[in-house]
Every structure is written in C-alpha cells, then in structure tokens.
Tab-separated table of N, CA, C and O and ligand atoms in Angstrom:
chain	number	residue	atom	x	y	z
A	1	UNK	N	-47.469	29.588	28.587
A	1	UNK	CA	-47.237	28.760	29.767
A	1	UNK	C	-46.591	27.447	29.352
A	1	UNK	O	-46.993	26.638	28.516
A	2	UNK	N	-45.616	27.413	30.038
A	2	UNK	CA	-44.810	25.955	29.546
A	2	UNK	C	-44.617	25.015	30.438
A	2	UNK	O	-43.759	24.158	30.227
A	3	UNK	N	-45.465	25.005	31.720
A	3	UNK	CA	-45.808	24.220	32.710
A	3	UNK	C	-46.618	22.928	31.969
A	3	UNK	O	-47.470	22.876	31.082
A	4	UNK	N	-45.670	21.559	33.070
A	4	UNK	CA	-46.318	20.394	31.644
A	4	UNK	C	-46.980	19.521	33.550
A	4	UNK	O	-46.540	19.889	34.639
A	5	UNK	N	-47.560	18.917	33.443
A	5	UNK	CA	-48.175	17.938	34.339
A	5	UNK	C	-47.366	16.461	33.945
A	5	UNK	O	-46.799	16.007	32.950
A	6	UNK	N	-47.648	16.027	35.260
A	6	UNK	CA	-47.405	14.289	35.140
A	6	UNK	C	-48.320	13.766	34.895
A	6	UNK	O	-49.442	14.250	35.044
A	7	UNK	N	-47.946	12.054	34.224
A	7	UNK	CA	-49.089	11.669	33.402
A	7	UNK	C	-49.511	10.679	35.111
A	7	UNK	O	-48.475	10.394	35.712
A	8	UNK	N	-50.863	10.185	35.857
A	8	UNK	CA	-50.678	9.646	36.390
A	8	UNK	C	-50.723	7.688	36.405
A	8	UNK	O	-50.717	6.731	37.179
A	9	UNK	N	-50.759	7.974	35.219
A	9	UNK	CA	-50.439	6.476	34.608
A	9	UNK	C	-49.327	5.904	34.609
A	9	UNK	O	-48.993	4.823	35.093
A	10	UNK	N	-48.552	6.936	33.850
A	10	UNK	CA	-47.112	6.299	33.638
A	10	UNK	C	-45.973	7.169	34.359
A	10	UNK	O	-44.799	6.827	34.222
A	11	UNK	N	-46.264	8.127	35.013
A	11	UNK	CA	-45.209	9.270	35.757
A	11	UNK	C	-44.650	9.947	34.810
A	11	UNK	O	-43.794	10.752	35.176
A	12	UNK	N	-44.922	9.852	33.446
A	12	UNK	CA	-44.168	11.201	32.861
A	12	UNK	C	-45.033	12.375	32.522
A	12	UNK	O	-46.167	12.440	32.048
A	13	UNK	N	-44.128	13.329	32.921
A	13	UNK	CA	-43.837	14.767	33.273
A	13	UNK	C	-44.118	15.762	31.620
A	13	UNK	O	-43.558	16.758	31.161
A	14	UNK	N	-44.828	15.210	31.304
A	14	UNK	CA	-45.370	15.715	29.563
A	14	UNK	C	-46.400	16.315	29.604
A	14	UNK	O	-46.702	16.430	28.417
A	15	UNK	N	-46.905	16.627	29.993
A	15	UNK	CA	-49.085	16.443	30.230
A	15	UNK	C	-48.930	18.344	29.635
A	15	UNK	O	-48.029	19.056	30.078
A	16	UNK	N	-49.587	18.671	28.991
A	16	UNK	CA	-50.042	19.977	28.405
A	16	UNK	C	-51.112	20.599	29.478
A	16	UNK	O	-51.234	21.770	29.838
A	17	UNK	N	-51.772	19.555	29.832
A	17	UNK	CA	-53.044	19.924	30.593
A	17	UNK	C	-52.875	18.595	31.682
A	17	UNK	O	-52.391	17.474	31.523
A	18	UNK	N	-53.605	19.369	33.035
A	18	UNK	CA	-53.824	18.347	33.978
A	18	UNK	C	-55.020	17.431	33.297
A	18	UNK	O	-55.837	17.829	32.466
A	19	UNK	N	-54.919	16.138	33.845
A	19	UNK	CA	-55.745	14.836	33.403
A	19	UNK	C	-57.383	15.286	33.999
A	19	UNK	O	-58.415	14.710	33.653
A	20	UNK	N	-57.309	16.379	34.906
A	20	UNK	CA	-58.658	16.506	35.369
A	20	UNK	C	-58.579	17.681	35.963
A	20	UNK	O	-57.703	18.148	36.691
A	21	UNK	N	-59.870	18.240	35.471
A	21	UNK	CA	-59.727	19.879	35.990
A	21	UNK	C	-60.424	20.252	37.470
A	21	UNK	O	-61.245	19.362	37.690
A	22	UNK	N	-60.417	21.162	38.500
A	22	UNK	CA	-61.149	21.183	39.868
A	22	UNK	C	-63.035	20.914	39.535
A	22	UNK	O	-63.972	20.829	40.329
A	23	UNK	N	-63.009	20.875	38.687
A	23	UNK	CA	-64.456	20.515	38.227
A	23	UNK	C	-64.957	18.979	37.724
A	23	UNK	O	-66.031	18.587	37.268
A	24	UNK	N	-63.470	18.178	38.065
A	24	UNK	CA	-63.400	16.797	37.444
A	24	UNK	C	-63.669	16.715	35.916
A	24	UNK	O	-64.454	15.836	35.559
A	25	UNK	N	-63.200	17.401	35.104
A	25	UNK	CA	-63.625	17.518	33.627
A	25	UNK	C	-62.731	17.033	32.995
A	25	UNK	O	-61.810	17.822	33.208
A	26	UNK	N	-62.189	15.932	32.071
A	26	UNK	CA	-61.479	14.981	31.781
A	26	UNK	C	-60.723	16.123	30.636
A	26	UNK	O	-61.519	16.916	30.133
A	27	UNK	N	-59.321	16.245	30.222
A	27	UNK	CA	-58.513	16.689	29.395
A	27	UNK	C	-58.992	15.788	28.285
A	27	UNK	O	-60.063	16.241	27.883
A	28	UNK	N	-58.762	15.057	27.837
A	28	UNK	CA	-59.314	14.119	26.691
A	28	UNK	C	-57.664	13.897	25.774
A	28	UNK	O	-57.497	13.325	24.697
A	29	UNK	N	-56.570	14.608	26.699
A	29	UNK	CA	-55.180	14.558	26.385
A	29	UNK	C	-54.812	13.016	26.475
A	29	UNK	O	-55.186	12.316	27.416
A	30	UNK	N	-54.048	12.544	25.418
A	30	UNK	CA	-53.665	11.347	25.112
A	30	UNK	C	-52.136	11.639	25.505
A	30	UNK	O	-51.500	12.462	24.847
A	31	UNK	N	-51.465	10.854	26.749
A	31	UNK	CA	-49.860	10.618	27.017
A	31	UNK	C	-49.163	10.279	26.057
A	31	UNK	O	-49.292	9.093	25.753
A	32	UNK	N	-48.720	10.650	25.673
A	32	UNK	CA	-47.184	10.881	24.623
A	32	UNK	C	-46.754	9.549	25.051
A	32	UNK	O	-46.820	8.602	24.267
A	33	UNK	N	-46.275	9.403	26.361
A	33	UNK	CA	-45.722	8.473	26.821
A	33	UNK	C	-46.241	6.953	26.677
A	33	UNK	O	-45.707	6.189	25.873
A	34	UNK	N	-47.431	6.516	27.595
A	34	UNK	CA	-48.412	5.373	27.420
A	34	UNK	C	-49.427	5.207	26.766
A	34	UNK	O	-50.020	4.144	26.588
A	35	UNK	N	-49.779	6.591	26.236
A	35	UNK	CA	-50.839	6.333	25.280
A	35	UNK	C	-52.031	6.690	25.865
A	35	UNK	O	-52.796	7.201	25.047
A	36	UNK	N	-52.564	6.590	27.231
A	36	UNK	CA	-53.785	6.534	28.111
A	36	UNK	C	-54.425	7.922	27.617
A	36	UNK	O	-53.705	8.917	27.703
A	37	UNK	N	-55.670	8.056	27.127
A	37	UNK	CA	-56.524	9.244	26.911
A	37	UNK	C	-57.385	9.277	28.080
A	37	UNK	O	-58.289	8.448	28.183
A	38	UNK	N	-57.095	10.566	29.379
A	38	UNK	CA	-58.038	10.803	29.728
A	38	UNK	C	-59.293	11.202	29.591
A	38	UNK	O	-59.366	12.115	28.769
A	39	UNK	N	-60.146	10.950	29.977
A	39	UNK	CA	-61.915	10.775	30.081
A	39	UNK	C	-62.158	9.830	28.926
A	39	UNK	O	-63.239	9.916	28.345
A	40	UNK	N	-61.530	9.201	28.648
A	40	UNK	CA	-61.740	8.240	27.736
A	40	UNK	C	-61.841	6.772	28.249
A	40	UNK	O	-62.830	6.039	28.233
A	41	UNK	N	-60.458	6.489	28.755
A	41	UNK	CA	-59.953	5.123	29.170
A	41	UNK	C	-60.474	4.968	30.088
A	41	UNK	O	-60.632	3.847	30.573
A	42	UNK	N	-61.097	6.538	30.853
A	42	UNK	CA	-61.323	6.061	32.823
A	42	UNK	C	-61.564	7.188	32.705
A	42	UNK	O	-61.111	7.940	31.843
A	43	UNK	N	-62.861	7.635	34.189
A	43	UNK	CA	-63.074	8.597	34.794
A	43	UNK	C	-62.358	8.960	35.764
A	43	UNK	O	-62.844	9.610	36.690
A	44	UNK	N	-60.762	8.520	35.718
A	44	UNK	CA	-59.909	9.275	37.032
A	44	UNK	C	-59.768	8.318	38.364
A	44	UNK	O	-59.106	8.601	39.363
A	45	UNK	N	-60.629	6.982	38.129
A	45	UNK	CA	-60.225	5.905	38.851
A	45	UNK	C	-59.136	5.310	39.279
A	45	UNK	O	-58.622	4.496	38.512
A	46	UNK	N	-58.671	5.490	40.251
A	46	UNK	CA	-57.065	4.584	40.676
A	46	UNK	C	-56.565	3.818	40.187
A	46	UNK	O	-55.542	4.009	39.530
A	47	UNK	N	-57.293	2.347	40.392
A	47	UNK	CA	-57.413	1.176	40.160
A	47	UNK	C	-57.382	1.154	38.344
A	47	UNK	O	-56.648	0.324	37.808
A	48	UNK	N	-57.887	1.732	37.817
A	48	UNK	CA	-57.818	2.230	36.232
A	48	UNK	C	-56.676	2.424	35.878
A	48	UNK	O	-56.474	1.701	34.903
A	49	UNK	N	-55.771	3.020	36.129
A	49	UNK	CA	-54.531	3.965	36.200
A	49	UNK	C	-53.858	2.614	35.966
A	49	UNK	O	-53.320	2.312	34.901
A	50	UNK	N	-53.960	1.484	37.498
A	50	UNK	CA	-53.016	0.884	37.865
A	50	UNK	C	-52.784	-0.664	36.845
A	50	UNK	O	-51.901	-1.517	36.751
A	51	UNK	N	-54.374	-0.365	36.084
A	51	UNK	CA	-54.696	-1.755	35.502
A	51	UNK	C	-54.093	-1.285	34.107
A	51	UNK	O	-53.445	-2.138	33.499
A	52	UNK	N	-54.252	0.175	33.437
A	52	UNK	CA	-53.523	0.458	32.393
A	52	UNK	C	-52.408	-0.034	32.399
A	52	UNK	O	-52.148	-1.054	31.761
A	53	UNK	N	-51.255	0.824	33.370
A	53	UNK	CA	-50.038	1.202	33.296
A	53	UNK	C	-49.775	-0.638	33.563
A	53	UNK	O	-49.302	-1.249	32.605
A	54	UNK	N	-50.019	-1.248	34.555
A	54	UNK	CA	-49.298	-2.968	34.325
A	54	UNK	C	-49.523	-3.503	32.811
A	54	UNK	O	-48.624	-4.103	32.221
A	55	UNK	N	-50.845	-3.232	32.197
A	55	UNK	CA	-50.853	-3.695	31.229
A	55	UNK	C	-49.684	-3.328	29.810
A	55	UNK	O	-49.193	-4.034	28.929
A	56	UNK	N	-49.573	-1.707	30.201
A	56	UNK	CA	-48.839	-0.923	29.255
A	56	UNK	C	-47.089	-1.530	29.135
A	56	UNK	O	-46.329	-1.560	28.167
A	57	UNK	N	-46.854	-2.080	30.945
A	57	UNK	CA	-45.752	-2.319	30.741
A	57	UNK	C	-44.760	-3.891	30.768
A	57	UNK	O	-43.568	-4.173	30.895
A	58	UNK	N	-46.255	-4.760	30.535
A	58	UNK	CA	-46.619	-6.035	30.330
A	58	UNK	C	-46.119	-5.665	28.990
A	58	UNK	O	-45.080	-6.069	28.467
A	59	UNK	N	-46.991	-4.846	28.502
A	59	UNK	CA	-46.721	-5.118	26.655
A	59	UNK	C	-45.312	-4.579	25.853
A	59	UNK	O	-45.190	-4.527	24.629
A	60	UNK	N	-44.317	-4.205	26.820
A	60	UNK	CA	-43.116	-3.559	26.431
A	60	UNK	C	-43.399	-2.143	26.453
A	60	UNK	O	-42.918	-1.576	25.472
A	61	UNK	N	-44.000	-1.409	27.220
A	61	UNK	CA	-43.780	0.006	28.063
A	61	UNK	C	-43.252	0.836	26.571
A	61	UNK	O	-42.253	1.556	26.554
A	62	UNK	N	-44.062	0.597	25.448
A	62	UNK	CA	-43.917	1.255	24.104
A	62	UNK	C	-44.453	2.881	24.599
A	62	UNK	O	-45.165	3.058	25.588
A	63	UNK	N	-43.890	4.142	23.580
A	63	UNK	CA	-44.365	4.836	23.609
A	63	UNK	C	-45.437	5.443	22.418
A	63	UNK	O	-45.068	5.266	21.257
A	64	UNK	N	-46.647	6.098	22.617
A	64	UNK	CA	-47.752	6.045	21.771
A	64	UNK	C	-46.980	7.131	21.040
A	64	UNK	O	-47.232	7.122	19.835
A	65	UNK	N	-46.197	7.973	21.380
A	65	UNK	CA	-45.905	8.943	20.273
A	65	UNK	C	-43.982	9.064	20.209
A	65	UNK	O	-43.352	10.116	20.321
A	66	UNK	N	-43.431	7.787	20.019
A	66	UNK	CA	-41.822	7.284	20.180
A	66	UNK	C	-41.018	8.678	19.588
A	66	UNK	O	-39.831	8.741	19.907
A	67	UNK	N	-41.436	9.548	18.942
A	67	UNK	CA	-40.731	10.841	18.575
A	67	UNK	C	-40.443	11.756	19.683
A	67	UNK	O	-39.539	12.591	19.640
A	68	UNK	N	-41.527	11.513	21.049
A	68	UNK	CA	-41.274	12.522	21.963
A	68	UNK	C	-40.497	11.888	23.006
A	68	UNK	O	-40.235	12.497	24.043
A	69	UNK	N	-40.074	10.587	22.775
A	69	UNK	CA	-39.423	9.602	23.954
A	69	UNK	C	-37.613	10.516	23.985
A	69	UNK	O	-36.803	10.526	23.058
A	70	UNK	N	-37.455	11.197	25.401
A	70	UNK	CA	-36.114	11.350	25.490
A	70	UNK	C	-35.329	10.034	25.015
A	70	UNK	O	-35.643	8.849	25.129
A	71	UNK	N	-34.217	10.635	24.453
A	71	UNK	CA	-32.880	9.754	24.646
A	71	UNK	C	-32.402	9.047	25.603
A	71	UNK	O	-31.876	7.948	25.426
A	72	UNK	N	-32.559	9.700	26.891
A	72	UNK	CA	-32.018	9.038	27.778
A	72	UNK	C	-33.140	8.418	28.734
A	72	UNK	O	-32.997	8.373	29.956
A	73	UNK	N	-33.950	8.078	28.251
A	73	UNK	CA	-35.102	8.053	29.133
A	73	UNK	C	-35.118	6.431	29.512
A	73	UNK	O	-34.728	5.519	28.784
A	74	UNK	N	-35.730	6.313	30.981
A	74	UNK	CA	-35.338	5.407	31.789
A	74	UNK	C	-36.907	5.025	32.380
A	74	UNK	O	-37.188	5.729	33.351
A	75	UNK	N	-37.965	4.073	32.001
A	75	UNK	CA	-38.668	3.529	32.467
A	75	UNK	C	-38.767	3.620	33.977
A	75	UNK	O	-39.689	4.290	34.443
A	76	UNK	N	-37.858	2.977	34.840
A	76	UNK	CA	-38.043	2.581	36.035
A	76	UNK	C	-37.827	3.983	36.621
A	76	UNK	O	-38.667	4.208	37.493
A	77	UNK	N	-37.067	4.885	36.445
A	77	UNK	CA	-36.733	6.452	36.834
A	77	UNK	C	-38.423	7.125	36.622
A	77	UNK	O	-38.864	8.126	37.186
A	78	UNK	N	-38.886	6.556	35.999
A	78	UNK	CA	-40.219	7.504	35.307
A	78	UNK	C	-41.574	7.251	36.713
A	78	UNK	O	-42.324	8.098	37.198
A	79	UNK	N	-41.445	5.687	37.048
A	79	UNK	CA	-42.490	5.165	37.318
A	79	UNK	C	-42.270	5.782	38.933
A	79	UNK	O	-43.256	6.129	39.584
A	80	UNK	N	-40.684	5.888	39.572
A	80	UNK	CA	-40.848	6.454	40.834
A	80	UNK	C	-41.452	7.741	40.744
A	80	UNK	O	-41.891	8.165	41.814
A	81	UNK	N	-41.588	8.468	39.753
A	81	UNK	CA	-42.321	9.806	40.263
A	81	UNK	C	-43.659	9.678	40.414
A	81	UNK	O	-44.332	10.681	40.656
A	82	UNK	N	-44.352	8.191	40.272
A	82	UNK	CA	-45.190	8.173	40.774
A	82	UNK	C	-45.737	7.950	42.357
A	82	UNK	O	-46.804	8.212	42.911
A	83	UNK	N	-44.462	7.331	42.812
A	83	UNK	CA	-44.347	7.376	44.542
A	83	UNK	C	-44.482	8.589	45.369
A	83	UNK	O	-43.459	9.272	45.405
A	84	UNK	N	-45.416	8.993	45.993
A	84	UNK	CA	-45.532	9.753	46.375
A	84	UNK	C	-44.293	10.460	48.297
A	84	UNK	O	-44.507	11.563	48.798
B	101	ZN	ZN1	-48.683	8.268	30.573
C-alpha cells in the first residue's frame, strides 16, 4: 500500500500511517516534514497542532528529515492543504 496521509500539523502529504487510528490510538509516526511525533507531542488536540506548526514556522519551517524535502517544495503551497 502506497497510500501516504497528510501530516495535520504541517499539511504534508507524507504520513505512512494516519496520526490516529478509529480507536484514537496515536501512530507514534514522526513528520518527515515538521518533525511533530504523534501521541507524543499531543493527544490529537487542535489547538496543539496549531501551537506546534506557528512555532515550527517561527523557527524557519526546517525539515526534521531535509533528505525527504522535495526540490520544489513550497511552504505556503503545503500549509493550504490544510484549509479545508
Ligand atoms: Zn508535519
């Protein structure tokens, strides 16, 4: 299966596993992108999400694993897929 999830921290489209399973059971998957480890950082809290990701991109919107960062990859393109 090569179906990837969005991260809902940072909107990228990487996730191996959803951040939370129908049983609320935390992936413990760390974003490639921002770094955020679910069931770690937060139990799936909104407000969590929202206090990461400003902070993440306060600090220069680095990526935790910069080998998987596309080439062409575009911050502000990333964050609308979080608009629903
Ligand atoms: Zn992320």
């Amino acid at each position: 299966m090569s179906d990837k999830y969005m991260c809902p921290v940072c909107g990228f489209k990487g996730l191996d596993e959803l951040p939370y399973n129908d049983d609320k059971e935390a992936s413990f998957e760390i974003c490639a992108c921002c770094g955020f480890e679910f069931g770690f950082d937060n139990d799936g809290a909104a407000d969590k999400y929202n206090n990461f990701r400003l902070n993440w991109i306060k600090n220069g919107a680095n990526w935790f694993l910069p080998d998987k960062k596309p080439k062409d990859w575009d911050l502000n393109k990333q964050l609308e897929n979080l608009k629903v």
